[in-house]
């Protein structure tokens, strides 16, 4: 059976300029659309938790810039959350009440905590071997010990399923609760100290889809319930592929650039003129009018025609799914770039 490999997904991880690519392997006989690409973008700089809905499609994500809101300081003290439909009706957008791609699992060591930066905030990512009835679960927590603010990503994962700070040995469960303070010898006093909100660390929901780890950047019981009701967006073509492989590379790009260039195909003949495109191969590109406003939940779909002489009659569509997904489909030919 003949197979065709395609670059199907690219995802930028916040704060690190890392771009993730997924390569599905599909039977060639099942392919009508030879080129499928999806992009998931996360801003390297801090993004706002709430933004007005008056965003136009012509400016794309560049209007979604503003001041961030600090993450919760305790796992059990999450702010009250509006349902997603109420957010839409109120004309606001929450950046933190969405799934954000973090990293492929193949790039993680379950025996060591790792620092990550998402939406301008620093977190520690670690594997809790005791969670899910011994099956284990990846945890995302604030990367600072509440004692002296030492980075927990420099800590250790204990056999009892806790994350230990390397500064003074404080230990934390996957839910962010403090479980041990070695400097307190009296068991009753230690229990009281560990129960204090000041001794806890904010913990955030995580999930894994097709080997890619996602994080929901709200903490607390309400966030756990809301996150469980939402599945991370995966483009249909990617989901239909039986085989997927993730590769992560470093790229000097940020959220607004990646999204806007993905919605701007006519740059290809000039920017990529040494990578399969030619500056002498340019055609005026027909396309639908862009919507006046972007649906903050569903995004928008834009259809356009060919822009090179090599692919006469080609039709394509580009779909933005808030807050971080871009799907690009060509109906004929493989367009490199």
Short mmCIF file of C-alpha atoms in Angstrom, two decimals:
data_model
loop_
_atom_site.label_atom_id
_atom_site.label_comp_id
_atom_site.label_asym_id
_atom_site.label_seq_id
_atom_site.Cartn_x
_atom_site.Cartn_y
_atom_site.Cartn_z
CA UNK A 1 0.00 0.00 0.00
CA UNK A 2 1.41 3.34 -0.99
CA UNK A 3 1.65 5.96 1.71
CA UNK A 4 2.16 9.68 1.59
CA UNK A 5 3.76 11.71 4.36
CA UNK A 6 2.53 15.23 4.97
CA UNK A 7 3.33 18.00 7.42
CA UNK A 8 -0.02 18.24 9.10
CA UNK A 9 0.27 20.32 12.23
CA UNK A 10 2.50 23.07 13.55
CA UNK A 11 2.16 24.41 17.06
CA UNK A 12 4.07 27.18 18.75
CA UNK A 13 4.71 26.86 22.44
CA UNK A 14 4.47 30.05 24.45
CA UNK A 15 7.55 31.75 25.74
CA UNK A 16 10.06 29.47 24.06
CA UNK A 17 9.62 29.95 20.30
CA UNK A 18 9.25 26.19 19.95
CA UNK A 19 7.24 25.02 16.96
CA UNK A 20 5.74 21.53 16.91
CA UNK A 21 5.12 19.59 13.72
CA UNK A 22 3.07 16.41 13.36
CA UNK A 23 3.57 14.07 10.43
CA UNK A 24 0.70 11.65 9.78
CA UNK A 25 1.14 8.73 7.39
CA UNK A 26 -1.97 8.21 5.26
CA UNK A 27 -2.88 5.76 2.47
CA UNK A 28 -2.52 7.63 -0.83
CA UNK A 29 -5.70 6.08 -2.20
CA UNK A 30 -7.75 7.78 0.49
CA UNK A 31 -6.40 11.23 -0.22
CA UNK A 32 -8.30 13.80 -2.18
CA UNK A 33 -6.75 16.70 -0.36
CA UNK A 34 -3.01 16.23 -0.69
CA UNK A 35 -2.06 19.10 1.50
CA UNK A 36 -3.37 19.46 5.01
CA UNK A 37 -1.79 21.68 7.58
CA UNK A 38 -2.93 22.88 10.98
CA UNK A 39 -1.22 25.43 13.17
CA UNK A 40 -1.69 25.99 16.85
CA UNK A 41 -0.17 29.23 18.07
CA UNK A 42 0.55 30.43 21.57
CA UNK A 43 1.82 33.94 22.20
CA UNK A 44 5.37 34.13 23.54
CA UNK A 45 4.40 37.26 25.45
CA UNK A 46 1.65 37.50 28.03
CA UNK A 47 -1.90 37.48 26.72
CA UNK A 48 -4.92 38.99 28.45
CA UNK A 49 -7.42 36.88 30.34
CA UNK A 50 -10.32 38.93 29.03
CA UNK A 51 -10.51 40.90 25.79
CA UNK A 52 -13.28 42.76 24.01
CA UNK A 53 -15.02 40.90 21.20
CA UNK A 54 -14.72 43.64 18.60
CA UNK A 55 -11.91 41.91 16.75
CA UNK A 56 -11.91 42.07 12.98
CA UNK A 57 -10.68 39.30 10.75
CA UNK A 58 -8.45 41.65 8.77
CA UNK A 59 -6.22 42.29 11.76
CA UNK A 60 -6.48 38.74 13.13
CA UNK A 61 -4.88 38.02 16.46
CA UNK A 62 -2.87 41.24 16.61
CA UNK A 63 -5.83 42.93 18.29
CA UNK A 64 -5.83 40.30 21.03
CA UNK A 65 -2.95 41.96 22.89
CA UNK A 66 -3.19 43.46 26.34
CA UNK A 67 -2.36 43.03 29.98
CA UNK A 68 -2.25 39.59 31.58
CA UNK A 69 -3.98 38.57 34.75
CA UNK A 70 -1.88 36.75 37.36
CA UNK A 71 -2.46 33.04 37.85
CA UNK A 72 -4.24 31.86 40.96
CA UNK A 73 -1.96 31.52 43.96
CA UNK A 74 -3.73 28.44 45.28
CA UNK A 75 -5.30 25.41 43.66
CA UNK A 76 -8.47 25.59 45.70
CA UNK A 77 -8.99 29.34 45.30
CA UNK A 78 -9.99 29.60 41.65
CA UNK A 79 -12.00 32.61 40.49
CA UNK A 80 -15.63 32.20 39.53
CA UNK A 81 -15.97 31.21 35.90
CA UNK A 82 -18.58 32.12 33.32
CA UNK A 83 -19.85 29.44 30.96
CA UNK A 84 -18.33 29.70 27.49
CA UNK A 85 -21.67 30.76 26.00
CA UNK A 86 -21.97 33.58 28.54
CA UNK A 87 -18.47 34.73 27.62
CA UNK A 88 -19.56 35.00 23.99
CA UNK A 89 -22.76 36.84 24.85
CA UNK A 90 -20.95 39.25 27.13
CA UNK A 91 -18.53 40.14 24.35
CA UNK A 92 -15.45 39.02 26.26
CA UNK A 93 -12.80 36.36 25.77
CA UNK A 94 -10.92 34.38 28.39
CA UNK A 95 -7.44 33.32 27.32
CA UNK A 96 -6.99 30.96 30.25
CA UNK A 97 -10.21 28.95 29.81
CA UNK A 98 -8.89 27.02 26.84
CA UNK A 99 -6.60 24.08 26.21
CA UNK A 100 -3.07 25.13 25.26
CA UNK A 101 -0.51 22.74 23.70
CA UNK A 102 2.58 22.38 25.86
CA UNK A 103 4.91 19.75 24.40
CA UNK A 104 4.96 16.26 22.85
CA UNK A 105 5.21 13.56 25.51
CA UNK A 106 8.23 12.12 23.71
CA UNK A 107 10.21 15.21 24.72
CA UNK A 108 9.55 14.74 28.45
CA UNK A 109 11.33 12.71 31.09
CA UNK A 110 8.74 11.39 33.59
CA UNK A 111 11.45 11.18 36.25
CA UNK A 112 12.35 14.89 36.15
CA UNK A 113 10.27 18.08 36.51
CA UNK A 114 10.55 20.56 33.64
CA UNK A 115 9.96 24.34 33.46
CA UNK A 116 7.53 25.70 30.85
CA UNK A 117 6.26 29.18 30.03
CA UNK A 118 2.67 29.71 28.86
CA UNK A 119 1.01 33.10 28.30
CA UNK A 120 3.87 34.80 30.07
CA UNK A 121 3.61 32.70 33.25
CA UNK A 122 6.13 30.09 34.41
CA UNK A 123 5.00 26.59 35.38
CA UNK A 124 6.52 23.30 36.37
CA UNK A 125 5.53 20.16 34.48
CA UNK A 126 6.01 16.81 36.18
CA UNK A 127 4.69 13.25 36.15
CA UNK A 128 2.68 12.09 39.14
CA UNK A 129 3.15 8.29 39.25
CA UNK A 130 0.45 7.74 41.90
CA UNK A 131 -2.39 9.53 40.08
CA UNK A 132 -5.19 7.80 38.15
CA UNK A 133 -5.01 4.69 40.37
CA UNK A 134 -1.35 4.15 39.65
CA UNK A 135 -1.56 4.86 35.92
CA UNK A 136 0.11 8.22 36.43
CA UNK A 137 -0.74 11.71 35.20
CA UNK A 138 1.17 14.75 34.03
CA UNK A 139 0.78 17.72 36.37
CA UNK A 140 1.18 21.43 35.72
CA UNK A 141 1.71 23.73 38.69
CA UNK A 142 3.10 27.18 39.38
CA UNK A 143 6.87 27.02 39.27
CA UNK A 144 7.50 28.52 42.67
CA UNK A 145 7.57 27.07 46.15
CA UNK A 146 5.34 29.11 48.49
CA UNK A 147 8.07 29.01 51.15
CA UNK A 148 10.91 31.01 49.53
CA UNK A 149 9.68 31.13 45.90
CA UNK A 150 12.35 28.70 44.72
CA UNK A 151 11.57 27.12 41.29
CA UNK A 152 9.93 23.75 41.77
CA UNK A 153 11.24 22.75 38.35
CA UNK A 154 14.62 22.42 40.08
CA UNK A 155 13.10 19.94 42.51
CA UNK A 156 12.70 16.16 42.61
CA UNK A 157 9.87 13.69 42.09
CA UNK A 158 9.62 11.34 45.05
CA UNK A 159 8.54 7.71 44.99
CA UNK A 160 5.45 8.61 47.03
CA UNK A 161 4.15 10.71 44.11
CA UNK A 162 5.03 14.14 45.49
CA UNK A 163 7.12 16.96 44.07
CA UNK A 164 9.83 18.10 46.47
CA UNK A 165 11.38 21.56 46.49
CA UNK A 166 15.18 21.30 46.43
CA UNK A 167 15.63 24.34 48.67
CA UNK A 168 14.11 23.18 51.98
CA UNK A 169 12.46 19.89 51.06
CA UNK A 170 8.82 20.95 51.15
CA UNK A 171 6.67 18.37 49.34
CA UNK A 172 3.52 18.85 47.26
CA UNK A 173 0.88 16.54 45.87
CA UNK A 174 -0.34 16.67 42.28
CA UNK A 175 -3.27 18.83 43.38
CA UNK A 176 -0.85 21.42 44.78
CA UNK A 177 -1.42 20.67 48.47
CA UNK A 178 1.58 20.74 50.78
CA UNK A 179 2.11 17.27 52.26
CA UNK A 180 5.34 17.67 54.28
CA UNK A 181 7.46 20.42 55.85
CA UNK A 182 10.66 18.81 57.21
CA UNK A 183 11.44 21.78 59.46
CA UNK A 184 8.36 21.08 61.63
CA UNK A 185 8.78 18.11 63.93
CA UNK A 186 5.41 18.11 65.68
CA UNK A 187 2.89 16.13 63.53
CA UNK A 188 -0.10 18.26 64.60
CA UNK A 189 1.71 21.50 63.86
CA UNK A 190 2.90 20.17 60.51
CA UNK A 191 -0.66 19.17 59.58
CA UNK A 192 -1.92 22.64 60.45
CA UNK A 193 0.88 24.32 58.52
CA UNK A 194 0.36 22.14 55.43
CA UNK A 195 -3.37 22.92 55.48
CA UNK A 196 -2.74 26.65 55.25
CA UNK A 197 -3.59 28.21 51.86
CA UNK A 198 -0.22 29.96 52.02
CA UNK A 199 1.53 26.56 51.85
CA UNK A 200 -0.20 25.38 48.67
CA UNK A 201 0.66 25.71 44.97
CA UNK A 202 -1.84 26.31 42.17
CA UNK A 203 -2.34 23.19 40.04
CA UNK A 204 -3.88 23.18 36.56
CA UNK A 205 -5.76 20.52 34.52
CA UNK A 206 -3.86 18.64 31.84
CA UNK A 207 -4.81 16.18 29.11
CA UNK A 208 -3.08 14.25 26.35
CA UNK A 209 -4.37 13.96 22.78
CA UNK A 210 -2.43 12.04 20.13
CA UNK A 211 0.80 12.22 22.12
CA UNK A 212 0.60 15.98 22.68
CA UNK A 213 0.20 17.38 26.20
CA UNK A 214 -2.30 20.21 26.73
CA UNK A 215 -2.86 22.47 29.75
CA UNK A 216 -5.94 24.38 30.92
CA UNK A 217 -4.70 27.58 32.55
CA UNK A 218 -7.37 27.98 35.24
CA UNK A 219 -7.00 26.25 38.60
CA UNK A 220 -9.42 24.89 41.18
CA UNK A 221 -12.37 22.46 41.24
CA UNK A 222 -14.49 24.63 38.94
CA UNK A 223 -11.67 24.67 36.39
CA UNK A 224 -11.33 20.89 36.55
CA UNK A 225 -15.03 20.47 35.72
CA UNK A 226 -14.99 23.04 32.93
CA UNK A 227 -11.84 21.61 31.37
CA UNK A 228 -13.26 18.09 31.46
CA UNK A 229 -16.22 19.27 29.38
CA UNK A 230 -14.02 20.63 26.58
CA UNK A 231 -11.81 18.62 24.23
CA UNK A 232 -8.75 20.24 22.65
CA UNK A 233 -9.31 21.13 19.01
CA UNK A 234 -7.73 18.72 16.56
CA UNK A 235 -8.20 19.22 12.82
CA UNK A 236 -10.39 16.48 11.31
CA UNK A 237 -7.72 15.41 8.82
CA UNK A 238 -5.24 14.95 11.63
CA UNK A 239 -7.70 13.02 13.74
CA UNK A 240 -8.44 10.65 10.86
CA UNK A 241 -4.78 9.70 10.46
CA UNK A 242 -3.93 6.35 12.11
CA UNK A 243 -0.25 7.27 12.55
CA UNK A 244 1.15 10.45 14.06
CA UNK A 245 4.67 11.57 14.91
CA UNK A 246 5.64 14.80 16.64
CA UNK A 247 8.82 16.76 15.94
CA UNK A 248 9.65 19.94 17.83
CA UNK A 249 11.99 22.64 16.51
CA UNK A 250 13.01 26.14 17.63
CA UNK A 251 11.67 29.05 15.56
CA UNK A 252 12.05 32.83 16.20
CA UNK A 253 8.34 33.58 15.74
CA UNK A 254 5.52 34.72 17.98
CA UNK A 255 1.76 34.34 18.08
CA UNK A 256 0.65 37.23 15.89
CA UNK A 257 3.26 36.63 13.21
CA UNK A 258 2.55 32.91 12.95
CA UNK A 259 -1.20 33.36 12.70
CA UNK A 260 -1.14 36.28 10.26
CA UNK A 261 1.39 34.72 7.91
CA UNK A 262 -0.68 31.54 7.92
CA UNK A 263 -3.68 33.54 6.70
CA UNK A 264 -1.53 35.29 4.07
CA UNK A 265 -0.60 32.76 1.34
CA UNK A 266 0.56 35.34 -1.20
CA UNK A 267 3.84 35.82 0.67
CA UNK A 268 4.98 32.35 -0.39
CA UNK A 269 6.37 33.25 -3.84
CA UNK A 270 8.62 35.91 -2.35
CA UNK A 271 9.54 34.74 1.14
CA UNK A 272 9.95 31.10 0.03
CA UNK A 273 11.30 31.72 -3.46
CA UNK A 274 14.21 29.31 -2.81
CA UNK A 275 11.98 26.60 -1.30
CA UNK A 276 9.80 25.47 -4.19
CA UNK A 277 8.25 28.83 -5.08
CA UNK A 278 9.27 31.37 -7.72
CA UNK A 279 8.89 35.13 -7.75
CA UNK A 280 8.05 34.91 -11.48
CA UNK A 281 5.19 32.47 -10.84
CA UNK A 282 2.78 34.92 -9.16
CA UNK A 283 -0.92 35.23 -9.96
CA UNK A 284 -3.53 37.59 -8.49
CA UNK A 285 -5.32 35.49 -5.88
CA UNK A 286 -9.14 35.41 -5.89
CA UNK A 287 -10.78 35.03 -2.51
CA UNK A 288 -13.90 35.54 -0.47
CA UNK A 289 -14.40 38.71 1.54
CA UNK A 290 -13.25 38.35 5.12
CA UNK A 291 -15.90 38.51 7.86
CA UNK A 292 -16.30 41.83 9.63
CA UNK A 293 -15.97 40.21 13.05
CA UNK A 294 -14.53 36.98 14.40
CA UNK A 295 -16.73 34.53 16.29
CA UNK A 296 -14.80 34.13 19.54
CA UNK A 297 -15.91 30.53 19.92
CA UNK A 298 -16.03 29.23 16.35
CA UNK A 299 -13.52 31.50 14.64
CA UNK A 300 -14.00 31.84 10.91
CA UNK A 301 -13.44 30.04 7.61
CA UNK A 302 -11.93 31.82 4.59
CA UNK A 303 -11.83 30.36 1.07
CA UNK A 304 -9.52 31.50 -1.70
CA UNK A 305 -8.17 30.43 -5.07
CA UNK A 306 -4.79 29.87 -6.67
CA UNK A 307 -1.89 32.29 -6.43
CA UNK A 308 0.73 30.51 -8.60
CA UNK A 309 0.73 29.33 -12.22
CA UNK A 310 1.78 25.83 -11.15
CA UNK A 311 -1.58 24.95 -9.63
CA UNK A 312 -4.22 26.30 -11.99
CA UNK A 313 -7.75 26.03 -10.63
CA UNK A 314 -6.62 25.21 -7.11
CA UNK A 315 -9.03 26.02 -4.27
CA UNK A 316 -8.12 26.32 -0.63
CA UNK A 317 -9.63 27.13 2.73
CA UNK A 318 -8.10 28.54 5.88
CA UNK A 319 -9.88 28.14 9.20
CA UNK A 320 -9.04 29.97 12.43
CA UNK A 321 -10.30 28.26 15.58
CA UNK A 322 -9.78 30.42 18.71
CA UNK A 323 -7.56 30.80 20.45
CA UNK A 324 -4.66 28.97 18.90
CA UNK A 325 -5.55 26.81 15.88
CA UNK A 326 -5.13 27.43 12.17
CA UNK A 327 -6.21 24.81 9.64
CA UNK A 328 -5.15 25.08 5.97
CA UNK A 329 -6.49 22.75 3.25
CA UNK A 330 -5.66 22.68 -0.47
CA UNK A 331 -7.88 20.66 -2.79
CA UNK A 332 -5.13 19.72 -5.27
CA UNK A 333 -1.39 19.49 -5.28
CA UNK A 334 1.13 19.82 -2.50
CA UNK A 335 2.13 23.43 -1.86
CA UNK A 336 5.40 23.67 -0.02
CA UNK A 337 6.39 26.50 2.24
#
